mmCIF file of C-alpha atoms and ligand atoms in Angstrom:
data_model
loop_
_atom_site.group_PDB
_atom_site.id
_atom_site.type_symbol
_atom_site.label_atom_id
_atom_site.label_comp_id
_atom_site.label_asym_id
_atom_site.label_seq_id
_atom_site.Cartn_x
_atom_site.Cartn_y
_atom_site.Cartn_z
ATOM 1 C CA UNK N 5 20.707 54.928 11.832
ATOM 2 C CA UNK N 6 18.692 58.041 13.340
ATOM 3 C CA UNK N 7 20.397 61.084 11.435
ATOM 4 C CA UNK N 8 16.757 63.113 11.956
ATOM 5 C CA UNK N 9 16.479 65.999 14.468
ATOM 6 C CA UNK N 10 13.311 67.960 15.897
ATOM 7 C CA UNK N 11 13.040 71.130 17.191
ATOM 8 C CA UNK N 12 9.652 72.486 18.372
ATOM 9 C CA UNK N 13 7.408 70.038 16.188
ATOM 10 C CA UNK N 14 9.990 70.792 13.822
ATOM 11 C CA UNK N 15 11.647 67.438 11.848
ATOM 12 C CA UNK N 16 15.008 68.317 10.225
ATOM 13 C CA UNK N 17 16.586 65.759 8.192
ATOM 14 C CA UNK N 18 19.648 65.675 9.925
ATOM 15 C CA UNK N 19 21.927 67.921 11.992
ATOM 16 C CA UNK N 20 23.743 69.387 9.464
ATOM 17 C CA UNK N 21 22.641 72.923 8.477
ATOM 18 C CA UNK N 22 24.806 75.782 6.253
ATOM 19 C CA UNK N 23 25.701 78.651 7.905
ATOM 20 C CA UNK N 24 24.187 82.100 7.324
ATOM 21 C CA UNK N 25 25.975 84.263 5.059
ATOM 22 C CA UNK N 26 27.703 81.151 3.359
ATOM 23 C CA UNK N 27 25.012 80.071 1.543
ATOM 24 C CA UNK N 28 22.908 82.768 -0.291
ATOM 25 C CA UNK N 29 19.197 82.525 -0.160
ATOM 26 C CA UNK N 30 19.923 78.933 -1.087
ATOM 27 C CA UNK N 31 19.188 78.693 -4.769
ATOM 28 C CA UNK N 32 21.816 80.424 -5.909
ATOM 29 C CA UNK N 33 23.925 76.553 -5.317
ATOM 30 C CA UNK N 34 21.333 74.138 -6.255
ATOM 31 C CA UNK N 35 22.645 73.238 -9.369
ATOM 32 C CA UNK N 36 25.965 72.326 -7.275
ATOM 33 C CA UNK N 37 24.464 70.758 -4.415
ATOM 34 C CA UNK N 38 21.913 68.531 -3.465
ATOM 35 C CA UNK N 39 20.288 70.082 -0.721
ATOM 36 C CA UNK N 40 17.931 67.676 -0.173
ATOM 37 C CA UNK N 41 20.237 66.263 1.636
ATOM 38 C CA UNK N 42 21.023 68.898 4.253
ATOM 39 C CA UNK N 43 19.067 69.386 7.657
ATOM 40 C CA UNK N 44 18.489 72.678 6.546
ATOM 41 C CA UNK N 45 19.776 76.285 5.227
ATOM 42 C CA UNK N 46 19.877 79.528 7.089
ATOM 43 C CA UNK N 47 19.377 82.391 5.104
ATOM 44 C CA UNK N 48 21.889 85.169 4.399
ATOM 45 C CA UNK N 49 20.271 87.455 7.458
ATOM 46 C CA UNK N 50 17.498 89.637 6.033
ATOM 47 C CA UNK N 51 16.185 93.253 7.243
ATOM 48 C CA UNK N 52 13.486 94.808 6.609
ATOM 49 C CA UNK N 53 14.842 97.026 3.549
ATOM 50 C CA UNK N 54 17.284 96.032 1.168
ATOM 51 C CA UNK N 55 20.940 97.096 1.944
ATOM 52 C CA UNK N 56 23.640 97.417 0.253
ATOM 53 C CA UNK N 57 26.576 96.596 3.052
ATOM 54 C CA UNK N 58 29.734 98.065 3.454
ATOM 55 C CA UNK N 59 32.308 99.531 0.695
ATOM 56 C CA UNK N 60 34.929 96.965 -0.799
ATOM 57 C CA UNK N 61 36.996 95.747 0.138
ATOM 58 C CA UNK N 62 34.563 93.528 2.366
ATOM 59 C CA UNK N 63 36.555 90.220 2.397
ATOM 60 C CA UNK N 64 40.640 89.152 3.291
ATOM 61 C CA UNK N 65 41.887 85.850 3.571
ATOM 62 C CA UNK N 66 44.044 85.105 7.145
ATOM 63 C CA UNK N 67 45.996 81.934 7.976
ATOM 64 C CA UNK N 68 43.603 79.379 8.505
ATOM 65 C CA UNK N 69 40.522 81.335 7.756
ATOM 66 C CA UNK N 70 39.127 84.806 6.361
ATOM 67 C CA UNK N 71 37.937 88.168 7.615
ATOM 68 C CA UNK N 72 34.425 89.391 6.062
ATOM 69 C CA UNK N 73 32.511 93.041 6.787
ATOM 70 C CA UNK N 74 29.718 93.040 4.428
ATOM 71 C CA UNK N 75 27.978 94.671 6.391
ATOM 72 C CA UNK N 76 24.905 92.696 6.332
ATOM 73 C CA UNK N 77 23.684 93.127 1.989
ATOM 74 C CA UNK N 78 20.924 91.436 1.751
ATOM 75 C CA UNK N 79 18.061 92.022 -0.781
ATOM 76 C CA UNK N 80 15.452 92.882 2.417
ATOM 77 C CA UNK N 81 12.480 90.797 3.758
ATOM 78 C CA UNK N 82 9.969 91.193 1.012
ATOM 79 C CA UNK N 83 12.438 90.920 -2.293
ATOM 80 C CA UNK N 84 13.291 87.040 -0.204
ATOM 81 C CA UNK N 85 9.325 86.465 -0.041
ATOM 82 C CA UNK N 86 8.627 87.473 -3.792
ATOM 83 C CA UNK N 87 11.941 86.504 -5.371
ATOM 84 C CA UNK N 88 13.393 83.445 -3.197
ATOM 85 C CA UNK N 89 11.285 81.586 -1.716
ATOM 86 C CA UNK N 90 9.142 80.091 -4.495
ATOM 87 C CA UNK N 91 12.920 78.635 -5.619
ATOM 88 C CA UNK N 92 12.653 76.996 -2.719
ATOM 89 C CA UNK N 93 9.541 75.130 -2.873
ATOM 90 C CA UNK N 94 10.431 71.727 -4.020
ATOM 91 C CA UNK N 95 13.677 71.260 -1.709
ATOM 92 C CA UNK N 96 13.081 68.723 0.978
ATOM 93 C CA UNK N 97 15.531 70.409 3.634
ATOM 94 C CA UNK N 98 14.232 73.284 5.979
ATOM 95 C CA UNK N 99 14.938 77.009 5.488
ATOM 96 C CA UNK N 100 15.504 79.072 8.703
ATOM 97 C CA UNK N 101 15.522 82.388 7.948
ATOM 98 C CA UNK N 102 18.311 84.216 9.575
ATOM 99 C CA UNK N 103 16.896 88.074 10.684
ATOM 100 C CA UNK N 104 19.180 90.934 11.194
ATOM 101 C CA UNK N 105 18.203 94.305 12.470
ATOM 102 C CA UNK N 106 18.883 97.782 14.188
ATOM 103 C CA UNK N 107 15.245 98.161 16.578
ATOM 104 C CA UNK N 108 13.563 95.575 18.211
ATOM 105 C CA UNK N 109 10.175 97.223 16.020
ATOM 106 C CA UNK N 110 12.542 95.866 13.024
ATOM 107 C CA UNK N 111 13.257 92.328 14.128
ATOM 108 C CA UNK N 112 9.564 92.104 14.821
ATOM 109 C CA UNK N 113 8.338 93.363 11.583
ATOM 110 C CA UNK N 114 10.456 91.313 10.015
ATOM 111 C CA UNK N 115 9.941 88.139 11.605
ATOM 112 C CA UNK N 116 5.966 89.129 11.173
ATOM 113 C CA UNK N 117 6.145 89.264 7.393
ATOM 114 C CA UNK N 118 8.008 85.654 7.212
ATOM 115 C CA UNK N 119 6.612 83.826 10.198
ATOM 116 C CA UNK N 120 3.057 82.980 7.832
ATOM 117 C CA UNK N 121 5.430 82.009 4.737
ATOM 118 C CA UNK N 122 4.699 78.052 4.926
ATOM 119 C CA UNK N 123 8.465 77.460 3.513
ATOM 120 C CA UNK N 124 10.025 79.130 5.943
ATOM 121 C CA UNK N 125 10.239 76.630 8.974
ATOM 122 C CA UNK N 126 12.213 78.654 11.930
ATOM 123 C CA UNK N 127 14.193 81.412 12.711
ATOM 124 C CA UNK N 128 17.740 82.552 12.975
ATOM 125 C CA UNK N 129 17.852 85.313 15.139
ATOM 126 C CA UNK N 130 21.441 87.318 14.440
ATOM 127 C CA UNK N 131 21.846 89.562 17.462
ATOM 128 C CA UNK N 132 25.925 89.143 16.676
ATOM 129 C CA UNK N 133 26.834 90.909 13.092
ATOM 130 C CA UNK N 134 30.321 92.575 13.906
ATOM 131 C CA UNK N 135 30.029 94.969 10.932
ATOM 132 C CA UNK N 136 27.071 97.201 11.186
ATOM 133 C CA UNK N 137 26.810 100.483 13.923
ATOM 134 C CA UNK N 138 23.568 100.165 15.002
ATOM 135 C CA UNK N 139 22.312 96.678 15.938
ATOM 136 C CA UNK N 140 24.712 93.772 15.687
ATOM 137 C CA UNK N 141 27.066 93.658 18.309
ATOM 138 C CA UNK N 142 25.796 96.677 20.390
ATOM 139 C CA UNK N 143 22.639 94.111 21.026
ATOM 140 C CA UNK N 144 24.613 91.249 21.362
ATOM 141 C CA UNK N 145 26.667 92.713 23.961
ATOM 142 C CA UNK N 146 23.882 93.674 26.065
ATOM 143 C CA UNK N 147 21.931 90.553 28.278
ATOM 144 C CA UNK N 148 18.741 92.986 28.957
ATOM 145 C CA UNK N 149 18.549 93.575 24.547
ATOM 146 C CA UNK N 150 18.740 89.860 23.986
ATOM 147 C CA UNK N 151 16.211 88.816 26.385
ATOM 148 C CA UNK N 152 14.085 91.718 25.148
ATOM 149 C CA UNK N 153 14.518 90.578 21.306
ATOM 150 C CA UNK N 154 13.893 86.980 22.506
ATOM 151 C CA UNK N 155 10.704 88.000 24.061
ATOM 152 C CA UNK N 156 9.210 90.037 22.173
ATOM 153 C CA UNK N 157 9.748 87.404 19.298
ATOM 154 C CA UNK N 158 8.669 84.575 20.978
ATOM 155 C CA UNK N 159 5.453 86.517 21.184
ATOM 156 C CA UNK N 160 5.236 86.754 17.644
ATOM 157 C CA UNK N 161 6.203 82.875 16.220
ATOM 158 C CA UNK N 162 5.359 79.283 17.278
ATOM 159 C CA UNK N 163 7.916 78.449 14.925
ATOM 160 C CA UNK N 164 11.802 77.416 16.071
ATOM 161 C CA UNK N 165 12.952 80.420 17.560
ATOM 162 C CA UNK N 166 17.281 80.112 17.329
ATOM 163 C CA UNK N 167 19.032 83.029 18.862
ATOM 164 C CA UNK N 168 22.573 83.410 17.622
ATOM 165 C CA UNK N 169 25.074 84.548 19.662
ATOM 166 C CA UNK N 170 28.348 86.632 19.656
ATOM 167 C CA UNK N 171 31.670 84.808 21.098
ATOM 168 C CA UNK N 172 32.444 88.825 21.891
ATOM 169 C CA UNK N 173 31.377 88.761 25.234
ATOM 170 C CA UNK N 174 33.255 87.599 28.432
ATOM 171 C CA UNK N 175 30.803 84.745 29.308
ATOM 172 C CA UNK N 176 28.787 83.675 26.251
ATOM 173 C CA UNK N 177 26.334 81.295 28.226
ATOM 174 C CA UNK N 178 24.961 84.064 30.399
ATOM 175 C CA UNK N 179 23.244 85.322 27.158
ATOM 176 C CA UNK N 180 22.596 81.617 26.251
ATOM 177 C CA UNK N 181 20.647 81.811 29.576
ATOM 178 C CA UNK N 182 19.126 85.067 29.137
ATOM 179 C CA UNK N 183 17.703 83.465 25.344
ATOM 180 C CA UNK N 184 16.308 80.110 27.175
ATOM 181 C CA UNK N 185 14.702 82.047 29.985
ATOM 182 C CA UNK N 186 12.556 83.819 27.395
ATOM 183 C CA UNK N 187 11.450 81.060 25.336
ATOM 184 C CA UNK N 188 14.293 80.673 22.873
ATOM 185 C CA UNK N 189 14.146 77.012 21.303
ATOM 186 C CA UNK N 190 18.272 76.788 20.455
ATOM 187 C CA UNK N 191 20.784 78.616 20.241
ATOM 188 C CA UNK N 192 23.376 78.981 17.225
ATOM 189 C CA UNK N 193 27.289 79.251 18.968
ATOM 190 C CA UNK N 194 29.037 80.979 17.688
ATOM 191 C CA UNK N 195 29.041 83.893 14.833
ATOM 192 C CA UNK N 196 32.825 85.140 14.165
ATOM 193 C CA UNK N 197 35.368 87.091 16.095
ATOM 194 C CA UNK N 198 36.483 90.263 15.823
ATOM 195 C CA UNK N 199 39.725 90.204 13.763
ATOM 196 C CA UNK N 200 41.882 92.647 11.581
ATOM 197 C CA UNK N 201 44.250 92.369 9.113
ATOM 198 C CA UNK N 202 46.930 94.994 7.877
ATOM 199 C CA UNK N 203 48.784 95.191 4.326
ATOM 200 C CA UNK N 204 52.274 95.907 5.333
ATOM 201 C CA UNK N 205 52.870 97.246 1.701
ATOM 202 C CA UNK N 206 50.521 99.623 1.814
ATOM 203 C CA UNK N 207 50.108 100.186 5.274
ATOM 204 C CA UNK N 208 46.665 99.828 5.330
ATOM 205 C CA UNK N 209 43.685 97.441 6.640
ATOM 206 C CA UNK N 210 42.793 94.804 4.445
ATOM 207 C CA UNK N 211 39.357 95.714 5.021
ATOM 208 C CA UNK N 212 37.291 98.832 4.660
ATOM 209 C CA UNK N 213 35.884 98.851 7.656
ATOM 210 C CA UNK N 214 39.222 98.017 9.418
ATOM 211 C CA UNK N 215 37.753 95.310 12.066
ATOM 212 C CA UNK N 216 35.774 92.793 10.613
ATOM 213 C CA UNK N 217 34.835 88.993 11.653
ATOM 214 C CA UNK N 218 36.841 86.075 11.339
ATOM 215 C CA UNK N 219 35.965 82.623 10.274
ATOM 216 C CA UNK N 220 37.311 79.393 9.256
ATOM 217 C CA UNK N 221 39.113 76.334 10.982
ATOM 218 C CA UNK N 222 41.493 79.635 13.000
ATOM 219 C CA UNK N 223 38.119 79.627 15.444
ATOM 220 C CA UNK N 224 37.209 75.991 15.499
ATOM 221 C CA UNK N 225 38.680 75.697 18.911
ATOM 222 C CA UNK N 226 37.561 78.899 20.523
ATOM 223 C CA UNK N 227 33.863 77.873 18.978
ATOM 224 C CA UNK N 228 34.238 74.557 20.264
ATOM 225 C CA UNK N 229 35.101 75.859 24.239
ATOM 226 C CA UNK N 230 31.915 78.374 23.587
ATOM 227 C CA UNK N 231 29.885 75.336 23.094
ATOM 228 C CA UNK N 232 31.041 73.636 25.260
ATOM 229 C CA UNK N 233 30.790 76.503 27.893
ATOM 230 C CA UNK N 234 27.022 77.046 26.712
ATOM 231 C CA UNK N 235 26.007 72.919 27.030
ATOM 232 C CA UNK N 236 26.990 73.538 30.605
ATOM 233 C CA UNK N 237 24.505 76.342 31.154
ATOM 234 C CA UNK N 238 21.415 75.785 29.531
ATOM 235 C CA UNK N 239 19.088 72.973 28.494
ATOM 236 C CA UNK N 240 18.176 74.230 25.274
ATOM 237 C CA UNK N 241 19.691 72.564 21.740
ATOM 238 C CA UNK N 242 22.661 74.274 20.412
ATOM 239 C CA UNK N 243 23.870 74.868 16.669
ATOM 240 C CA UNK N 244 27.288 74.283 17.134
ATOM 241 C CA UNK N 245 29.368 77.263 14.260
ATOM 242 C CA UNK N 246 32.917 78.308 14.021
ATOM 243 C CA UNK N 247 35.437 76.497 11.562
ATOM 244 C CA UNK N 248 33.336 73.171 10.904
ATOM 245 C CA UNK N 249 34.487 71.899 7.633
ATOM 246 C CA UNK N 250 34.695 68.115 7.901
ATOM 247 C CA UNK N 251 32.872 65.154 9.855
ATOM 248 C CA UNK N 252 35.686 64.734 12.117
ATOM 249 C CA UNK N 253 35.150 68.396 13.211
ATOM 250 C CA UNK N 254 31.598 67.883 13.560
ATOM 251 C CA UNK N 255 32.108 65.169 15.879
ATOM 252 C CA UNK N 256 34.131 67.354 17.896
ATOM 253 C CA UNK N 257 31.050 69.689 18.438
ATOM 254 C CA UNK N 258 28.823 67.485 18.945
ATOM 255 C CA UNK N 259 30.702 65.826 21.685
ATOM 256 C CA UNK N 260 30.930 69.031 23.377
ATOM 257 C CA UNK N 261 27.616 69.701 23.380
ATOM 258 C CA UNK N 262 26.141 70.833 20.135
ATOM 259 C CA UNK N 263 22.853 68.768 18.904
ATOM 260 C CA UNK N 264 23.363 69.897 15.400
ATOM 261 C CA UNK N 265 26.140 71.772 13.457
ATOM 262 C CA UNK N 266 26.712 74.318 11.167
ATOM 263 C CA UNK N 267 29.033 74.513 8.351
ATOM 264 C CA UNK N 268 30.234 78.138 7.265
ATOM 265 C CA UNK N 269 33.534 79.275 5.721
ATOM 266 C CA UNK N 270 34.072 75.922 4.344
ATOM 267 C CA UNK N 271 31.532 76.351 1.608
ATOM 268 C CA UNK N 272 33.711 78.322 0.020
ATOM 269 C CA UNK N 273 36.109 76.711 -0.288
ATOM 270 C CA UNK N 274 33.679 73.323 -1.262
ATOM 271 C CA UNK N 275 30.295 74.196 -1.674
ATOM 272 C CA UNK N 276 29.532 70.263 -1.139
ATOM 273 C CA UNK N 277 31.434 70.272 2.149
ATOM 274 C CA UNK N 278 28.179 69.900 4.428
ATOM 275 C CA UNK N 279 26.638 67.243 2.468
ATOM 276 C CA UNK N 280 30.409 65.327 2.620
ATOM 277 C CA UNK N 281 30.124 66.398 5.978
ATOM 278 C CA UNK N 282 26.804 64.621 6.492
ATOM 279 C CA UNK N 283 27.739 61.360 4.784
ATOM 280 C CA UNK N 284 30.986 61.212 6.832
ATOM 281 C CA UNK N 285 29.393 61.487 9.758
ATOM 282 C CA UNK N 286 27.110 58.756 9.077
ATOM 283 C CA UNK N 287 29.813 56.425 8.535
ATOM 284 C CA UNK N 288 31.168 56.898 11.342
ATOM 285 C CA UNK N 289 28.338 56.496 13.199
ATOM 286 C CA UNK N 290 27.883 53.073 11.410
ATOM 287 C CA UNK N 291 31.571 51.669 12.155
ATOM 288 C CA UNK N 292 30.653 52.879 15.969
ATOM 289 C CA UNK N 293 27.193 51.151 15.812
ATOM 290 C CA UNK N 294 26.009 54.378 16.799
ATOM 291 C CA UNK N 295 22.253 54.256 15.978
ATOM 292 C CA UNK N 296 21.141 58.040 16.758
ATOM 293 C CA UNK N 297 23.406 61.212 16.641
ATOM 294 C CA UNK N 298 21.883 62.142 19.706
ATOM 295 C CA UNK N 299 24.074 59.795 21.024
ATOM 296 C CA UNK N 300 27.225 61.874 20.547
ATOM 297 C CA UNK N 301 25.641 65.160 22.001
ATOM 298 C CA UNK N 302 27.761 65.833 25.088
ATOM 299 C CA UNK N 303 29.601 62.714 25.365
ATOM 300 C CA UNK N 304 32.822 64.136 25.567
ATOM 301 C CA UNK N 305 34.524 61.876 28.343
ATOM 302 C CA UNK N 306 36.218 65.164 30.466
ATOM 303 C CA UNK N 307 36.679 62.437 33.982
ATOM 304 C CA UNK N 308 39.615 63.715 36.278
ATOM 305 C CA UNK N 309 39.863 66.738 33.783
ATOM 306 C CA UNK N 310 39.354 70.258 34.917
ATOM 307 C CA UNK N 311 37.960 72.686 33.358
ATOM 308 C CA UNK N 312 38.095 76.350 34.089
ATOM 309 C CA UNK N 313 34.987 77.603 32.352
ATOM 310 C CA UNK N 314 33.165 75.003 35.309
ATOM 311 C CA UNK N 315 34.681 77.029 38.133
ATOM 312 C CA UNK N 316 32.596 80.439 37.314
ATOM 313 C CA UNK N 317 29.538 78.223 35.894
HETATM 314 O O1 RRO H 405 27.081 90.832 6.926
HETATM 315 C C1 RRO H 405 28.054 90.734 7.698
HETATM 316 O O2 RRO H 405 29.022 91.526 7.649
HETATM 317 C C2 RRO H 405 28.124 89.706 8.742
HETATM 318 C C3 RRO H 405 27.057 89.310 9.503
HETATM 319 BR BR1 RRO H 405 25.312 89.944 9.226
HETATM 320 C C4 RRO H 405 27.250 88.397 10.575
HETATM 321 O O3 RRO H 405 26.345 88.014 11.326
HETATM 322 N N1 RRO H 405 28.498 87.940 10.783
HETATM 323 C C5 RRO H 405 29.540 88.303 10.026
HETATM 324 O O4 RRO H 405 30.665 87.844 10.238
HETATM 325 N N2 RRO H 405 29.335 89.191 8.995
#
């Protein structure tokens, strides 16, 4: 059974990747999981200088998932080069460092510094974060910014190039578009929702920042219609993202259109859930004598259905 996956010269083990911002830098769970047997990690997102994120609190729990503003802490590009990545040397899955920042000059700088680090194999590019002012979502928002990131990064890498994308927007595949018109390799759909959360004792938000983003299995089926929306629109691979926390979900995505998944919230719960994940999935696939994931990606039988996102397509 094929579980491997390529992506610009790129071979991933398999199609099962953690999410950004679920994972660390990676090393801080290798003693818990084997991540040799993951397609790959993406990085807690990294800017150029260190930050220290937003003021607790920074994370609630919901029904069904959990809020988070942390405002995008991260120990900065050259602290990851120095400090992280020679922990990640002898792990056989990729790294795809996820890049967060408020100028276009920053994205590039940063993507400059990592792009000749041999054990970093693509990009993440998170031009979605909910919780910062400048950058984030005013970005993601805005089709002319995320063809002008895309571009001017594609300039700058031969490596996988993955734009991830807000669900915040009206039509998320118009920036999908906008990404694989400028040389984007993938996209990542999606990165969470906006959400809030009051304490009815207190009368006040849960979180610091008020509005933060949600996660968990509460957005699995807005993610999966995003997807879905997206494989309609563009040719590119997608990273399907939103409330993935068992095989049976990843199947899901994958018939709507994702090539590869990635797990998130979940790992908090189970910081083993992707590689369960992984080894459900190929089970299944050997009950269905189905010899290549690939085989899955879009196969969602939709005959005599109709779907509204296919009217405005
Ligand atoms: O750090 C965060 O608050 C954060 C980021 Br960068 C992101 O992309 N998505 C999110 O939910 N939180």
């Amino acid at each position: 059974m094929t579980e491997s996956f390529n992506l610009r010269g790129v071979r991933f083990n398999n199609r099962v990747f953690v999410a950004s911002g679920t994972f660390g830098y990676g090393n801080e769970v290798s003693e818990l999981v084997d991540l040799d047997k993951l397609g790959g990690i993406m990085t807690k997102s990294l800017s150029l200088k260190p930050r220290d994120g937003n003021p607790p609190a920074r994370v609630a729990e919901t029904s069904a998932g959990m809020l988070n503003s942390i405002g995008l802490a991260n120990i900065g590009v050259q602290k990851f080069i120095e400090e992280k990545i020679p922990t990640l040397d002898g792990v056989a899955c990729a790294v795809i460092a996820n890049i967060a920042a408020s100028s276009v000059e920053e994205y590039c700088s940063v993507l400059e510094a990592l792009d000749p680090q041999k054990r970093v194999d693509g990009f993440e590019i998170n031009v979605s974060c909910p919780n910062v002012k400048e950058g984030g979502l005013s970005f993601g928002t805005d089709l002319s910014m995320v063809s002008l990131i895309t571009k001017e990064l594609r300039k700058r890498t031969r490596k996988p190039l993955i734009m991830k994308l807000t669900p915040n927007v009206s039509h998320i595949s118009e920036f999908a578009r906008a990404a694989e018109a400028e040389g984007a390799d993938a996209v990542s759909v999606i990165n969470t929702l906006i959400g809030m959360a009051v304490n009815i004792h207190t009368r006040k938000p849960k979180l610091s920042t008020v509005t933060g983003g949600l996660s968990g299995p509460a957005i699995k089926p807005i993610a999966l219609a995003k997807v879905f929306e997206t494989y309609k629109a563009v040719k590119i691979p997608i990273f399907g993202i939103g409330g993935i926390s068992t095989w049976e979900d990843a199947i899901e995505f994958f018939l709507a259109g994702a090539s590869a998944v990635q797990v998130g919230t979940a790992n908090f719960v189970n910081p083993n859930a992707a590689v369960e994940l992984k080894e459900g999935l190929a089970r299944y696939c050997e009950t269905h004598l189905i010899n290549d994931v690939s085989q899955l990606v879009g196969a969602m039988i939709a005959d005599g259905s109709v779907s509204v996102i296919q009217s405005w397509l």
